[in-house]
PDB file of C-alpha atoms in Angstrom:
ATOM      1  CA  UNK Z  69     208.719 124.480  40.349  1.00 55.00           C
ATOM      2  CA  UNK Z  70     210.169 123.263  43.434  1.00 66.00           C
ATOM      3  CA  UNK Z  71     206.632 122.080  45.081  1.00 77.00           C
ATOM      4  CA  UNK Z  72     207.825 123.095  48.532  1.00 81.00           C
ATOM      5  CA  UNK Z  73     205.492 123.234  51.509  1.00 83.00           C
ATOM      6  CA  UNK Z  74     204.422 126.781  51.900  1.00 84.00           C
ATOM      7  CA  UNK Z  75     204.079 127.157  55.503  1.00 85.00           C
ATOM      8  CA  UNK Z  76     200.966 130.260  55.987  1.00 83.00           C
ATOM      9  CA  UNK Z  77     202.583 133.298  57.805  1.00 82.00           C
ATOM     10  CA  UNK Z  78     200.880 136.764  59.827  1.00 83.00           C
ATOM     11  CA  UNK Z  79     201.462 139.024  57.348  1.00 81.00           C
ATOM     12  CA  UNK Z  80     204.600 141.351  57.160  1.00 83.00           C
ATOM     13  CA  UNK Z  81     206.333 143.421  54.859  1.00 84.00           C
ATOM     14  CA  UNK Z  82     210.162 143.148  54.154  1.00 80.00           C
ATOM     15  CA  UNK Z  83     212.160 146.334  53.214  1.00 79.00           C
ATOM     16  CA  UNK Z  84     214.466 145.255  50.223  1.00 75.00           C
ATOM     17  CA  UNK Z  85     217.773 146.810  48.677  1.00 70.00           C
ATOM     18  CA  UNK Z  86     215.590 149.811  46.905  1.00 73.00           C
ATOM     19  CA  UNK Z  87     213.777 150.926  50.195  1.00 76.00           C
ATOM     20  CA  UNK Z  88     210.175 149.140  48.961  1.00 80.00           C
ATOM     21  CA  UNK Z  89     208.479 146.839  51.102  1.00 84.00           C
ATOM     22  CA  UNK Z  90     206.763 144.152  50.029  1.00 83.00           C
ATOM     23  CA  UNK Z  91     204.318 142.040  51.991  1.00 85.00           C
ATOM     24  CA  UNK Z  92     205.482 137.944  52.662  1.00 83.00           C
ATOM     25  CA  UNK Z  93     203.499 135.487  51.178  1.00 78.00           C
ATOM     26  CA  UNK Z  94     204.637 132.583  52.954  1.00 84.00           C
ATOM     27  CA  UNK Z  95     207.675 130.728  54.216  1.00 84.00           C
ATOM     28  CA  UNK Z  96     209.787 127.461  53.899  1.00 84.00           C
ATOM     29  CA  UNK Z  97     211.307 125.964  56.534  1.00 86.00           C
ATOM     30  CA  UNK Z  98     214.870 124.117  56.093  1.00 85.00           C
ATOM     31  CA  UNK Z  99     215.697 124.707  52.829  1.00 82.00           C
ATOM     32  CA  UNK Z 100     218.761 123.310  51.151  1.00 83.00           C
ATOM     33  CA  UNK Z 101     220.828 125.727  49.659  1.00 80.00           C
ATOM     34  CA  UNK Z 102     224.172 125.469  48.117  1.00 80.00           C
ATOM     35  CA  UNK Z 103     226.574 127.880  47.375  1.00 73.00           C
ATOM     36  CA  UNK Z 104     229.645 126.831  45.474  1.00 71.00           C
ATOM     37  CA  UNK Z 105     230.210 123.748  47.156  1.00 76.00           C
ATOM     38  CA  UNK Z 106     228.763 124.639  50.769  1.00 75.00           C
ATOM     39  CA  UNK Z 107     225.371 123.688  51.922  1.00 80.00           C
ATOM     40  CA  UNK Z 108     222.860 125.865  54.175  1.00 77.00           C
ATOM     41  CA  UNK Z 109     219.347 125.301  55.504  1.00 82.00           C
ATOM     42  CA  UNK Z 110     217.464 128.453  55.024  1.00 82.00           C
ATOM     43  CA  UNK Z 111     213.978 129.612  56.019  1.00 82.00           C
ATOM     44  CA  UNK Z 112     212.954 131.397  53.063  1.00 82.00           C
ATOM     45  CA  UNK Z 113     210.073 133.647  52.677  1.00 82.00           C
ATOM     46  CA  UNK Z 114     207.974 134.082  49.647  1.00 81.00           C
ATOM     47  CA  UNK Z 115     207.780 138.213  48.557  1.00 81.00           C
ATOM     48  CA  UNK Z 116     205.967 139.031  44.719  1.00 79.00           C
ATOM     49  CA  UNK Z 117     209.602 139.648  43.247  1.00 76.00           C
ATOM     50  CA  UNK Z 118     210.107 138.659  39.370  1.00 74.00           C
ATOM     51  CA  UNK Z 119     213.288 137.735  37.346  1.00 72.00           C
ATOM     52  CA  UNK Z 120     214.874 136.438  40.766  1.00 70.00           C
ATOM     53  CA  UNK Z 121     215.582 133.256  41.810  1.00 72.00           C
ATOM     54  CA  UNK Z 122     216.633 133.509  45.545  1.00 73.00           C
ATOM     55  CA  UNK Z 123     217.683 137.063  47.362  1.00 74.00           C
ATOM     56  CA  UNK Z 124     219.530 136.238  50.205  1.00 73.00           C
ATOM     57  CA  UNK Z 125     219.532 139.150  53.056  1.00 70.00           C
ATOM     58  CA  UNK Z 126     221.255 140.454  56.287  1.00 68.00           C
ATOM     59  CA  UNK Z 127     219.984 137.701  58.068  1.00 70.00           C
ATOM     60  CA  UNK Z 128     222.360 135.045  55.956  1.00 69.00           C
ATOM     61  CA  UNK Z 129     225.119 136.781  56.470  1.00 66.00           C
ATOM     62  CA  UNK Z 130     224.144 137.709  59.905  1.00 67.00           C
ATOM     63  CA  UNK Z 131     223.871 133.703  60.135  1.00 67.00           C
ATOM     64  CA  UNK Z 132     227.880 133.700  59.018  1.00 64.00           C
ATOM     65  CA  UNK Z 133     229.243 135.924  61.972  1.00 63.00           C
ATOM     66  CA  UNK Z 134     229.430 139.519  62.227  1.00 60.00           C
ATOM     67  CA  UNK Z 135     228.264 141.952  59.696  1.00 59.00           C
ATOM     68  CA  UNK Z 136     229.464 145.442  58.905  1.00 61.00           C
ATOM     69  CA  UNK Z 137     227.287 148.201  56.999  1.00 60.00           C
ATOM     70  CA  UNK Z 138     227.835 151.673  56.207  1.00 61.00           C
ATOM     71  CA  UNK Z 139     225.188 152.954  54.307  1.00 57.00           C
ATOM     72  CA  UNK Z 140     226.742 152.762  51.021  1.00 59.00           C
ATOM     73  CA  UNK Z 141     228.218 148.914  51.592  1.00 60.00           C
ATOM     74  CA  UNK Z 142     227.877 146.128  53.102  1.00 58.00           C
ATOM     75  CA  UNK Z 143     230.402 144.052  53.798  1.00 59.00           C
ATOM     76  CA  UNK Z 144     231.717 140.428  55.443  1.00 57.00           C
ATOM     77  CA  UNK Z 145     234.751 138.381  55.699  1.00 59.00           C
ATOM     78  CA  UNK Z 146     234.566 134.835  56.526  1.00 56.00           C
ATOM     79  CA  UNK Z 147     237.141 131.922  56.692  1.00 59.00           C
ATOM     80  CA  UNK Z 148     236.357 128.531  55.433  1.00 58.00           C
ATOM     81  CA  UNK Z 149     238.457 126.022  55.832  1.00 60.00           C
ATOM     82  CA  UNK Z 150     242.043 127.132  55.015  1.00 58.00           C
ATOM     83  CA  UNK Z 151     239.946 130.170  52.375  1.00 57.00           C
ATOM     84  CA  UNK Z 152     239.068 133.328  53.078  1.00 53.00           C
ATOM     85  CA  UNK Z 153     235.986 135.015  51.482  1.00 57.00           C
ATOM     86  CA  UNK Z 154     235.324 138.630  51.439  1.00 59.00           C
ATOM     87  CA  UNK Z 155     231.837 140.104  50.668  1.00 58.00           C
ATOM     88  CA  UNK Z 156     230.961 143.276  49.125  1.00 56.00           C
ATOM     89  CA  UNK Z 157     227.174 144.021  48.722  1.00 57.00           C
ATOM     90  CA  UNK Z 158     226.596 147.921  46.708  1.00 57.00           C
ATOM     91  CA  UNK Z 159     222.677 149.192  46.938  1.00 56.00           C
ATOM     92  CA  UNK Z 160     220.948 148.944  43.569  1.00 57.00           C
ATOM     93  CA  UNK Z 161     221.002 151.752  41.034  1.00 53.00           C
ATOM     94  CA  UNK Z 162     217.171 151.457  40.344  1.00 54.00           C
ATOM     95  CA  UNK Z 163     214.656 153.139  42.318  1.00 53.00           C
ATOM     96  CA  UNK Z 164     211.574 150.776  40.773  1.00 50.00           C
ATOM     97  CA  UNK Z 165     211.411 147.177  42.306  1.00 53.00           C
ATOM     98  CA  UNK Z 166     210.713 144.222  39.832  1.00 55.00           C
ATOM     99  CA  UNK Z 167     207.257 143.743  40.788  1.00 55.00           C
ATOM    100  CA  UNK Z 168     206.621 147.180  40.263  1.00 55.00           C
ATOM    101  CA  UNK Z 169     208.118 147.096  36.722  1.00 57.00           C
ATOM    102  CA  UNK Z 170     205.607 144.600  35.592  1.00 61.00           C
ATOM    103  CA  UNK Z 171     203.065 146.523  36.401  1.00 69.00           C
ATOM    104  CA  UNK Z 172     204.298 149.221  33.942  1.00 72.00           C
ATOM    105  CA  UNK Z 173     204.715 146.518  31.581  1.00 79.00           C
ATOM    106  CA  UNK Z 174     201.182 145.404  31.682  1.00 81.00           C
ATOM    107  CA  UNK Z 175     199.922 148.899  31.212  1.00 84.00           C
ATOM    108  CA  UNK Z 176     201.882 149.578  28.321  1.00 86.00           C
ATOM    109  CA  UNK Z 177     200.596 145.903  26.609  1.00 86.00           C
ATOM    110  CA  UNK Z 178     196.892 146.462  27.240  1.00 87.00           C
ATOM    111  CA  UNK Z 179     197.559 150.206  25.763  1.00 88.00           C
ATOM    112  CA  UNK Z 180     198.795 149.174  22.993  1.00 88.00           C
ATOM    113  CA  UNK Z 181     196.518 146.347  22.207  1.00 86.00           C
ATOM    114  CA  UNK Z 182     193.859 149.378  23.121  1.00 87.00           C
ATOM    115  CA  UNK Z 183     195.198 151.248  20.074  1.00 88.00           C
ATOM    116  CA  UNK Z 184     195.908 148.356  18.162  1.00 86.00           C
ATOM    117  CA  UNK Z 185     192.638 146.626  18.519  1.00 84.00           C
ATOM    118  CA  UNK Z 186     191.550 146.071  14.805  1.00 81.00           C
ATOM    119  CA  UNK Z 187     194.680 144.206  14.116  1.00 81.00           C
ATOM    120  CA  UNK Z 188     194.185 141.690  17.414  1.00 76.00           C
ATOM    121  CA  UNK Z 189     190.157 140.907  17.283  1.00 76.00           C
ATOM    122  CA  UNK Z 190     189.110 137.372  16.783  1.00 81.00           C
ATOM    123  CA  UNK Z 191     188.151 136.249  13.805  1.00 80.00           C
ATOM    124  CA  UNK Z 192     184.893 135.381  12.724  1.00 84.00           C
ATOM    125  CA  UNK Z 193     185.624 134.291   9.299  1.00 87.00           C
ATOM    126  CA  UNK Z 194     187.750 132.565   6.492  1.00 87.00           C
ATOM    127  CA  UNK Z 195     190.614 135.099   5.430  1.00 82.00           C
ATOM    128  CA  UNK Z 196     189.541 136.729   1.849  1.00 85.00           C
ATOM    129  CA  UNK Z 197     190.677 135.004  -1.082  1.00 86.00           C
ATOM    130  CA  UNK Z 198     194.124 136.565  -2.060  1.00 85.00           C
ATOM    131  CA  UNK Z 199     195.045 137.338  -6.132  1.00 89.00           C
ATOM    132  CA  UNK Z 200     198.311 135.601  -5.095  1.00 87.00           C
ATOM    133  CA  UNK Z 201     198.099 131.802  -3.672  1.00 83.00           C
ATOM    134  CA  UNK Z 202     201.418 131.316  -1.947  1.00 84.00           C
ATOM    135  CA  UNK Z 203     202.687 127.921  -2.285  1.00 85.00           C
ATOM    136  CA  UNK Z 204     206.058 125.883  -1.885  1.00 83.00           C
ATOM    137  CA  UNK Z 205     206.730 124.085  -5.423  1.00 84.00           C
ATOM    138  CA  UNK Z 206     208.542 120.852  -5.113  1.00 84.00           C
ATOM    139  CA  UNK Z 207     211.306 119.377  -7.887  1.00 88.00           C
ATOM    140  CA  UNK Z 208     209.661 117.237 -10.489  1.00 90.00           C
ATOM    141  CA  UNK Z 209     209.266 113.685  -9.389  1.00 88.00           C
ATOM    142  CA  UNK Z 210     209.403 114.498  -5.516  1.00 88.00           C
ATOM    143  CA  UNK Z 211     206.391 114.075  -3.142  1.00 83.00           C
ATOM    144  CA  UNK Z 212     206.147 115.841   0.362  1.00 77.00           C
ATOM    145  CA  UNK Z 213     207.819 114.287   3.350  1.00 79.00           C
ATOM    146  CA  UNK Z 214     205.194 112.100   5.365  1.00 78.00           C
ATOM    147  CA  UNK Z 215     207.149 111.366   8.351  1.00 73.00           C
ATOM    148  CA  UNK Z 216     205.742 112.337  11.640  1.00 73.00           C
ATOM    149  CA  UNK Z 217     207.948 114.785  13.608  1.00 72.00           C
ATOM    150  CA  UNK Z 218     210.182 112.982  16.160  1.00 69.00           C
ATOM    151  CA  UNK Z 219     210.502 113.797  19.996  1.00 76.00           C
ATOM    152  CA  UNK Z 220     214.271 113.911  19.594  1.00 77.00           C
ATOM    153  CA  UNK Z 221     216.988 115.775  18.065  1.00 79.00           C
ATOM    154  CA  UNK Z 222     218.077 113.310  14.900  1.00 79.00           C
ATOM    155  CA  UNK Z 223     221.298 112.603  16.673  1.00 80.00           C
ATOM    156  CA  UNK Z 224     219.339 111.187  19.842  1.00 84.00           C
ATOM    157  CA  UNK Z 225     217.163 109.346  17.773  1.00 82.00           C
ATOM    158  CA  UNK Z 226     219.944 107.991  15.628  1.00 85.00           C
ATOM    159  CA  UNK Z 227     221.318 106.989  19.023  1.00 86.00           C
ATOM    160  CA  UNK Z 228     218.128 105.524  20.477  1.00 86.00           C
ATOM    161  CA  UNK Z 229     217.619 103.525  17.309  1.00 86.00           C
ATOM    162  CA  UNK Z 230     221.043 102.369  17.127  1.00 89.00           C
ATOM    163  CA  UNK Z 231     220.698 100.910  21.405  1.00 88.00           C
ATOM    164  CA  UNK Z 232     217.345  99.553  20.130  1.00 82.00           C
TER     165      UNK Z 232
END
């Protein structure tokens, strides 16, 4: 988590690449961004999307000069420096927005843990004793290993031990 000051906003609703909207939450002012090697302060605004990290809209590359759409593509060239970037931006192929899919998600889970519930109650006893007692039998002469697990891969630790 970032911890970034959400600054409270009227409530809107922003129409994203699928043709949902979805209210704003919220919004952050002057937010570094950087994009292979160049840096941008962004207002961002905080929408109930899942699996994403950032969307970046028109507006960006409305920020970048002059945009042109068709309603299949959206497109964008812009210079930097002595480079010259082209954009190509295709809608989505899905109809159902991320949040939406969660939803579906959660329906399905507390269905099947419906139909499934005598296998997920809580227990309220000892298991039953078992005609088989599963065990791990160790080589004559050898005890179980009493170290305490270590916070560190063995090659860190062998590394730690060896600066120490």
């Amino acid at each position: 988590m970032l911890k970034l000051p959400v600054v409270p906003t009227e409530a809107f609703s922003v129409r994203v690449a699928n043709g949902e909207k979805l209210k704003c939450r919220g919004r952050y002012d002057q937010v570094q961004v950087e994009l292979q090697g160049t840096e941008f302060y962004l207002t961002l605004f905080s929408l109930p999307l899942t699996g994403l990290d950032l969307v970046l809209g028109v507006q960006w590359l409305e920020m970048l000069g002059s945009v042109e759409a068709t309603p299949t593509e959206i497109s964008k060239e812009l210079r930097q420096g002595h480079a010259l970037f082209a954009i190509y931006i295709q809608p989505t192929l899905s109809k159902a927005s991320p949040a939406a899919s969660v939803d579906v998600k959660q329906q399905e889970m507390q269905r099947i843990l419906k139909d499934y519930e005598d296998v997920f109650h809580e227990p309220s006893s000892l298991p039953p004793v078992r005609e088989v007692e599963h065990c791990i039998t160790l080589k004559e002469g050898t005890e179980p290993i009493n170290v305490r697990p270590y916070r560190y891969a063995h090659f860190q630790k062998e590394e730690i031990e060896k600066q120490v």
